[in-house]
Amino acid sequence: MRVRRWIVLSLVLAAAPGWGAANVHDYRVTVAPDLSHLTVRAQLASPVSRLRSRDREAQRHTRNVIDCGEGTQRLAVSGRTLRSRDATCIEYEYDLTAERPRSRRRSYLLQFPDNRLVSPASWLWLPRLDADTEIRVRFDLPDGVNVSVPWLPIDDEGENAYRFGASPASSEAIAVFGDFSYREIAVPGATLRVTLLGADDASHSGDLISWLRAAAGNVTQVYGRFPNPSPQVIVVPISSWGNSAVPFGRVIRDGGEAVQFFVDPSRSLADYLGDWTATHEFSHLLLPYVEGRQKWISEGFASYYQNVLMARSGAYRETKAWQKLHEGFERARTEPLSAPNDARSRMMVYWSGAAIALLADVALRLEAPAQSLDGLLDRLQACCLPSERAWGGEELFTKLDQLGKTEVMSGLYGRYANRAGLPDLTALYDQLGIDVRGGRVVLNDAAEHAALRRAIMAPKYSPTASRAR
Ligand SMILES: [Zn+2]
């Protein structure tokens, strides 16, 4: 079992600038050639009395703050507030050399001397945002320096221009400046913007790209396209953690959606392709950010889909996918009794949610031949993703029901979300033909709904690989 302790994310709601907003604040960020600092010039749509940073430490690294509309009048920074005295042009420098990770778990940020990794939550001083306001950020980069941010690129404004989107700010995004390897991976519905840190070896970089392409391709097996059109993906080599090719990953929703992976660079391509972590993390993008107390929904759906999609792609045989789901359910069953909405144990959070996803998928498929969990998520993406806000669990299930003209999801939420213990799957196993002998799953194709069971795990779109093992 892999440790994913970073996934517990706190929630800070950001206000929402709208698309086609009336007020556009233009930020121009010039990166020093030696990566020592950023010079940020904010041209504001209207006079602003103060800017704010989300980082309490930001003032220590912010210097030479001036009102650039009125010559060079100095402005004061105190705590997380920059008093801008109704200025419409504000310029400041942000020192990148003094940046230090605020906790030990960020110490990996220090290991790339040719790069600076620093959260926009620290260096981006922002005015209050409302529905009529948006922020555009353009980077001026010296030769040999790239930038990676999770924000959506603005295609019609040339290179390195982005729209800073509203988001749940589930954690702090990372911006990378420096001499890193940048690649774009096209999959149906999306172009992944991939930053490979410390990947100097071309063949290793090629392996990482092949692995990410396959994992993103797995997620397109849900409804034929990737759920986010342009996510930021950051791959960080790390050798001293875990015992697998991808010891952990996480999704960050802060100004845009980002997925970070920590990989063991000594592993082979086969090891990466057999690892479920990337399929799990990308599967999180099938749902919006769900409020912290109901992590069982996001973790449960991702845990269900990681196995379903590894089977659909051919990385797992059908039996292996059911075996792994079964083992997850058994691990949760031995935990102290708690309801999904109150679950404290990791096993309960992940696998009670996966059990409810499985129950939902089967109930939907039995309700109508064209219905499935895939189908509901397809409609959810079309209407609502990527989402700029956090959702409640009950709200999400109700929305899925509306989209599918069904009551299956709310029914399951009402029955299980606040009931202690893992849902009983005995009848479902019988119907699907999932027999368990001595802890091993044996599939019974004579069962009443064996065809439905096979359909869940079968490829839907021309498979990108056939790597059964
Ligand atoms: Zn997860």
PDB file of N, CA and C and ligand atoms in Angstrom, residues 4 7 249 280-281 284 298-299 302-303 350, ligand 1:
ATOM      1  N   ARG A   4       0.025   8.079   0.731  1.00  0.00           N
ATOM      2  CA  ARG A   4      -0.337   9.292  -0.003  1.00  0.00           C
ATOM      3  C   ARG A   4      -0.824  10.333   0.985  1.00  0.00           C
ATOM      4  N   ILE A   7      -2.446  13.932   0.262  1.00  0.00           N
ATOM      5  CA  ILE A   7      -3.692  14.144  -0.465  1.00  0.00           C
ATOM      6  C   ILE A   7      -4.748  14.827   0.407  1.00  0.00           C
ATOM      7  N   GLY A 249       1.590  10.521  -5.785  1.00  0.00           N
ATOM      8  CA  GLY A 249       1.182  11.611  -6.663  1.00  0.00           C
ATOM      9  C   GLY A 249       0.093  12.388  -5.962  1.00  0.00           C
ATOM     10  N   HIS A 280      -4.801   6.565 -11.186  1.00  0.00           N
ATOM     11  CA  HIS A 280      -5.581   7.029 -10.026  1.00  0.00           C
ATOM     12  C   HIS A 280      -5.628   8.564  -9.982  1.00  0.00           C
ATOM     13  N   GLU A 281      -4.472   9.198 -10.072  1.00  0.00           N
ATOM     14  CA  GLU A 281      -4.449  10.666  -9.938  1.00  0.00           C
ATOM     15  C   GLU A 281      -5.215  11.339 -11.081  1.00  0.00           C
ATOM     16  N   HIS A 284      -8.895  11.428 -10.668  1.00  0.00           N
ATOM     17  CA  HIS A 284      -9.473  12.463  -9.801  1.00  0.00           C
ATOM     18  C   HIS A 284     -10.089  13.597 -10.613  1.00  0.00           C
ATOM     19  N   SER A 298     -14.112  11.403  -3.728  1.00  0.00           N
ATOM     20  CA  SER A 298     -13.024  11.550  -4.709  1.00  0.00           C
ATOM     21  C   SER A 298     -12.062  10.364  -4.644  1.00  0.00           C
ATOM     22  N   GLU A 299     -11.695   9.944  -3.419  1.00  0.00           N
ATOM     23  CA  GLU A 299     -10.764   8.803  -3.329  1.00  0.00           C
ATOM     24  C   GLU A 299     -11.437   7.502  -3.760  1.00  0.00           C
ATOM     25  N   ALA A 302     -11.789   7.417  -7.612  1.00  0.00           N
ATOM     26  CA  ALA A 302     -10.469   7.232  -8.238  1.00  0.00           C
ATOM     27  C   ALA A 302      -9.956   5.816  -8.003  1.00  0.00           C
ATOM     28  N   SER A 303     -10.223   5.248  -6.828  1.00  0.00           N
ATOM     29  CA  SER A 303      -9.764   3.889  -6.530  1.00  0.00           C
ATOM     30  C   SER A 303     -10.530   2.857  -7.358  1.00  0.00           C
ATOM     31  N   TYR A 350     -10.910   5.265   1.187  1.00  0.00           N
ATOM     32  CA  TYR A 350     -10.682   4.863  -0.203  1.00  0.00           C
ATOM     33  C   TYR A 350     -11.686   3.796  -0.651  1.00  0.00           C
TER      34      TYR A 350
HETATM   35 ZN    ZN B   1      -6.387   9.876  -4.627  1.00  0.00          ZN
END
